[in-house]
PDB file of C-alpha atoms in Angstrom:
ATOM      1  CA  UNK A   1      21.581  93.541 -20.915  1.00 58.00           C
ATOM      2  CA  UNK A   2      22.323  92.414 -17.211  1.00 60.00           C
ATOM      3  CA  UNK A   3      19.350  94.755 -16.223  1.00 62.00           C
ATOM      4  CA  UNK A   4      17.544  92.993 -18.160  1.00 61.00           C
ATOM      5  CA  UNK A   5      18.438  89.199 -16.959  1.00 62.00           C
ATOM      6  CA  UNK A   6      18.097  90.366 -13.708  1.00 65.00           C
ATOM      7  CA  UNK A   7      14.165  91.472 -14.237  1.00 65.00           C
ATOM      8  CA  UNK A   8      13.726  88.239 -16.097  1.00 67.00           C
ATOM      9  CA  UNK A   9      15.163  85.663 -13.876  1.00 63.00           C
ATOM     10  CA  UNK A  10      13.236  87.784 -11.083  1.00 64.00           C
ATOM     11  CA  UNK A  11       9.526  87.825 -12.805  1.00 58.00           C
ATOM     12  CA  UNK A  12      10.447  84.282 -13.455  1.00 58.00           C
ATOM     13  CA  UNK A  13      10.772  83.482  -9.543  1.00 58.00           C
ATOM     14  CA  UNK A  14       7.665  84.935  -8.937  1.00 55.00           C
ATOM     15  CA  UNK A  15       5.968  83.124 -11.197  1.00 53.00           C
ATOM     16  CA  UNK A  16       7.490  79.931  -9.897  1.00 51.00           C
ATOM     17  CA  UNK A  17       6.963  80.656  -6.246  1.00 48.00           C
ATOM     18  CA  UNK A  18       3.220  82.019  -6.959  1.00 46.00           C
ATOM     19  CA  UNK A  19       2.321  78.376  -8.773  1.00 44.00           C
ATOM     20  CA  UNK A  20       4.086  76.308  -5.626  1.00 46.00           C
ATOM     21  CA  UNK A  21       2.149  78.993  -2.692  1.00 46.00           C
ATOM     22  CA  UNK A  22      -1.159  78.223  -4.621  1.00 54.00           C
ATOM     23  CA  UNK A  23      -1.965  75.007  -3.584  1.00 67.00           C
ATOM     24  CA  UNK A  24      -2.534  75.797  -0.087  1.00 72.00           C
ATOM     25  CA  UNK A  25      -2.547  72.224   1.094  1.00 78.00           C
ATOM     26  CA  UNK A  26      -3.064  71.173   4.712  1.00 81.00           C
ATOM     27  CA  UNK A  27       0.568  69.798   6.390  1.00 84.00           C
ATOM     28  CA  UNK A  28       2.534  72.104   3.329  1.00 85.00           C
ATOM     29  CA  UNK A  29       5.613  73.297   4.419  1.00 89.00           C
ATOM     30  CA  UNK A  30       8.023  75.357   2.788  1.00 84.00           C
ATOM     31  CA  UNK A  31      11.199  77.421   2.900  1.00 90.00           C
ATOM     32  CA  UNK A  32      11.633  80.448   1.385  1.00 90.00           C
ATOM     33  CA  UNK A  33      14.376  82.659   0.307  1.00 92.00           C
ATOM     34  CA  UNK A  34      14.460  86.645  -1.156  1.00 89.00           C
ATOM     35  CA  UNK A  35      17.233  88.415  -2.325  1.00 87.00           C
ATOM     36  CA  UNK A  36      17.474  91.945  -4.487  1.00 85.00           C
ATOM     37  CA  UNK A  37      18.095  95.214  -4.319  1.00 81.00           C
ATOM     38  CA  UNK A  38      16.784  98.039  -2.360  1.00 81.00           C
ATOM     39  CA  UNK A  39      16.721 101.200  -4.842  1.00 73.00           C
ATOM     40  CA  UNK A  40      16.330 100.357  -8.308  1.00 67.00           C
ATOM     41  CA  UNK A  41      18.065  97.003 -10.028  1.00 66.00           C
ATOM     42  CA  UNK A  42      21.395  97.798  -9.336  1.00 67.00           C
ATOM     43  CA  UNK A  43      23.478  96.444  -6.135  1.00 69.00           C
ATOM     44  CA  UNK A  44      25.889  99.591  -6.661  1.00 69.00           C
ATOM     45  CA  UNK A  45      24.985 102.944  -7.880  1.00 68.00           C
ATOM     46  CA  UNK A  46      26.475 105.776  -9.328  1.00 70.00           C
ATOM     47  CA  UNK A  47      29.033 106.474  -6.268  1.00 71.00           C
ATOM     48  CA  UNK A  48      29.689 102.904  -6.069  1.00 75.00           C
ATOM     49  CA  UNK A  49      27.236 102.296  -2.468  1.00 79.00           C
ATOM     50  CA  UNK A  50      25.881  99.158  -1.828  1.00 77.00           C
ATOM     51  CA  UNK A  51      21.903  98.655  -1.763  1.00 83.00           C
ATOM     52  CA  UNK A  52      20.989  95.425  -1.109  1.00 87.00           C
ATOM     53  CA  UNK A  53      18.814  92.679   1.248  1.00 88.00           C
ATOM     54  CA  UNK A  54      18.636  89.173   2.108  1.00 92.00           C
ATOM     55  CA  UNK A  55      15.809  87.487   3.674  1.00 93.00           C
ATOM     56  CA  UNK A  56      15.088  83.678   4.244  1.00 95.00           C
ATOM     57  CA  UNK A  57      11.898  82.190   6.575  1.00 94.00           C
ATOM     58  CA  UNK A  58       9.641  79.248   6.927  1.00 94.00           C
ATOM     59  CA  UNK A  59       5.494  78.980   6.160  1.00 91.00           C
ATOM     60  CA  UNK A  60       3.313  76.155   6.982  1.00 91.00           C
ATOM     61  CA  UNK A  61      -0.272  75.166   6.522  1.00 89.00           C
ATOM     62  CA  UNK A  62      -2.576  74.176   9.019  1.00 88.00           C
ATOM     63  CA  UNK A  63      -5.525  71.557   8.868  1.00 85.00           C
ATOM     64  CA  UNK A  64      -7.475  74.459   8.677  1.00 82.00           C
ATOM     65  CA  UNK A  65      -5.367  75.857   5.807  1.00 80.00           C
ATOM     66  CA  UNK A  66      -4.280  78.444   7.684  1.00 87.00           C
ATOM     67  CA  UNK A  67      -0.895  80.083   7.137  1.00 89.00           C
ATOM     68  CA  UNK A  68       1.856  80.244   9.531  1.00 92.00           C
ATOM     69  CA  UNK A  69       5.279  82.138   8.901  1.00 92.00           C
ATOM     70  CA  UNK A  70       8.024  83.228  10.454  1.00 95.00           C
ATOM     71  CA  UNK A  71      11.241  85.168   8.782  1.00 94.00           C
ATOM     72  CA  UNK A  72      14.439  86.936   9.275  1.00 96.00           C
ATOM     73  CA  UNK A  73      16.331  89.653   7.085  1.00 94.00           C
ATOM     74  CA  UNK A  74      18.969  91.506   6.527  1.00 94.00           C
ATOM     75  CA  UNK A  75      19.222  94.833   4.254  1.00 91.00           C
ATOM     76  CA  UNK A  76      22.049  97.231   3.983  1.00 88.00           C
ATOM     77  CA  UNK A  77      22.754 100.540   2.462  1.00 86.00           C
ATOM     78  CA  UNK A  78      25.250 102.727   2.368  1.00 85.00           C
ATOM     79  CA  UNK A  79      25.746 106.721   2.674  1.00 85.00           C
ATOM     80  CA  UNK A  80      28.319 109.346   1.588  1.00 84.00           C
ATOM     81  CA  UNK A  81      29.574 111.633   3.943  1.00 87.00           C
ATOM     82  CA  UNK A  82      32.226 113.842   2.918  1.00 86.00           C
ATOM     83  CA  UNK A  83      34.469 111.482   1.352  1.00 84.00           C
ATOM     84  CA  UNK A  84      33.379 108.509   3.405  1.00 87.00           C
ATOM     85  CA  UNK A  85      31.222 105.561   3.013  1.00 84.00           C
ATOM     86  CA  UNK A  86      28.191 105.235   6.125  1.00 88.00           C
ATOM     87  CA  UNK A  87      26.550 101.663   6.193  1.00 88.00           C
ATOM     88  CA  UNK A  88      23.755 100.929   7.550  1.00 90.00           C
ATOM     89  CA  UNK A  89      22.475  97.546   8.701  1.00 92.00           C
ATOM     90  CA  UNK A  90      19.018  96.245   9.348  1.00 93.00           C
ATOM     91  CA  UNK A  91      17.861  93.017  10.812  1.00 95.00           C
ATOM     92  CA  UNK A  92      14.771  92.442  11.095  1.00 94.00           C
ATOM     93  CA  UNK A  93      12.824  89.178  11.987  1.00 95.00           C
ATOM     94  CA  UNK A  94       9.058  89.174  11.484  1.00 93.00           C
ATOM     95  CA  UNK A  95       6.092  86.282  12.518  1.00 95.00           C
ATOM     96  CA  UNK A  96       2.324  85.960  11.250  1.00 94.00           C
ATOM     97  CA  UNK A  97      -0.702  84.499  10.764  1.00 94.00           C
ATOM     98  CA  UNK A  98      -2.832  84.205   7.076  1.00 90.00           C
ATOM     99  CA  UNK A  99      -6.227  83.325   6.159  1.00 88.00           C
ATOM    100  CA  UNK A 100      -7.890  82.329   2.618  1.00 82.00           C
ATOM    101  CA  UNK A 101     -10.250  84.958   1.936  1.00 83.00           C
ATOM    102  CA  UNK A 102     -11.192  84.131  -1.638  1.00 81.00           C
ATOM    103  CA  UNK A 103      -9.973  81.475  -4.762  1.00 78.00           C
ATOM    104  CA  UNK A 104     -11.026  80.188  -7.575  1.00 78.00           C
ATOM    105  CA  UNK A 105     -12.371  76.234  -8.244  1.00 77.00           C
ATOM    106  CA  UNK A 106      -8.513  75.974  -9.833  1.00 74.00           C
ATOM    107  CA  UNK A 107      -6.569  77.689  -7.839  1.00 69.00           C
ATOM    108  CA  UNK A 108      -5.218  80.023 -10.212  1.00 70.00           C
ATOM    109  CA  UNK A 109      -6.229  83.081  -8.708  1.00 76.00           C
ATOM    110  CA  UNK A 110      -6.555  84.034  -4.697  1.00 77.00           C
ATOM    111  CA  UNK A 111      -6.633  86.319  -2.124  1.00 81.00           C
ATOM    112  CA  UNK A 112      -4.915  85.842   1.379  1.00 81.00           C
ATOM    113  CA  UNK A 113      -5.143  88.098   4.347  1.00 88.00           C
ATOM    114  CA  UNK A 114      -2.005  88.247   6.334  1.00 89.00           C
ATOM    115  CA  UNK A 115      -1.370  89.605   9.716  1.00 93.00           C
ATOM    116  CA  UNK A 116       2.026  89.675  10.950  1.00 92.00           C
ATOM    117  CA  UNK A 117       4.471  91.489  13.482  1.00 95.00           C
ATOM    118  CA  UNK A 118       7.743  92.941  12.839  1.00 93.00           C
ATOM    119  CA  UNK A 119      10.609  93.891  15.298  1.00 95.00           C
ATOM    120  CA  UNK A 120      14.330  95.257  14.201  1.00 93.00           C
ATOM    121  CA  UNK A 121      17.484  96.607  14.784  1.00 94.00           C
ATOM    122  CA  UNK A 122      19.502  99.615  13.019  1.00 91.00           C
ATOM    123  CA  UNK A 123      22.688  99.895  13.433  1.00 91.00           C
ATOM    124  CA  UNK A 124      25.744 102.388  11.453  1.00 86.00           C
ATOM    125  CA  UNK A 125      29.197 102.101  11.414  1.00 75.00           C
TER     126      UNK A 125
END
């Protein structure tokens, strides 16, 4: 049951956030937030490890409609060694640049191409 609130209240974000993005209006300016897991639905698994990320950024829309973004995230997982748990961190920040390539007369449907660039750090405990 709680997998299955979790895949609905997900597909249900996606939806939502796919009708806001699809307006593409010069000056638009949003904040967004992503959270889930990293293998499978659950935070935990079997051993009781942790699999999870967190990532929050910012978009805008030029007069030319194109798109601007910039993010940062965090994802961590953990290992067992022996009788030990190993996390591992990631932060990662990432910054790019989008272009309409196709829509519809509505909006409903469209294609962007997105170019961005990606740096990180790794680190375990």
């Amino acid at each position: 049951m709680k997998q299955l609130l979790i895949f609905t209240g997900t597909l249900w974000m996606l939806l939502c956030s796919a009708e806001i993005a699809s307006a593409q209006i010069p000056g638009q300016k949003y904040v967004f937030v992503n959270a889930g897991t990293v293998n499978g639905f659950l935070l935990r698994n079997n051993n009781n490890l942790h699999y999870f990320h967190v990532e929050a950024g910012y978009s805008t829309i030029n007069k030319s409609r194109g798109i601007w973004s910039v993010s940062a995230g965090y994802m961590q997982k953990e290992f067992l060694y022996g009788m030990r748990r190993i996390p591992v961190a990631q932060f990662t920040v990432e910054s790019g640049y989008g272009r309409t390539l196709f829509k519809d007369r509505k909006e409903d449907l469209g294609f962007n191409l997105h170019a961005s660039a990606l740096a990180g750090y790794e680190t375990t405990n």
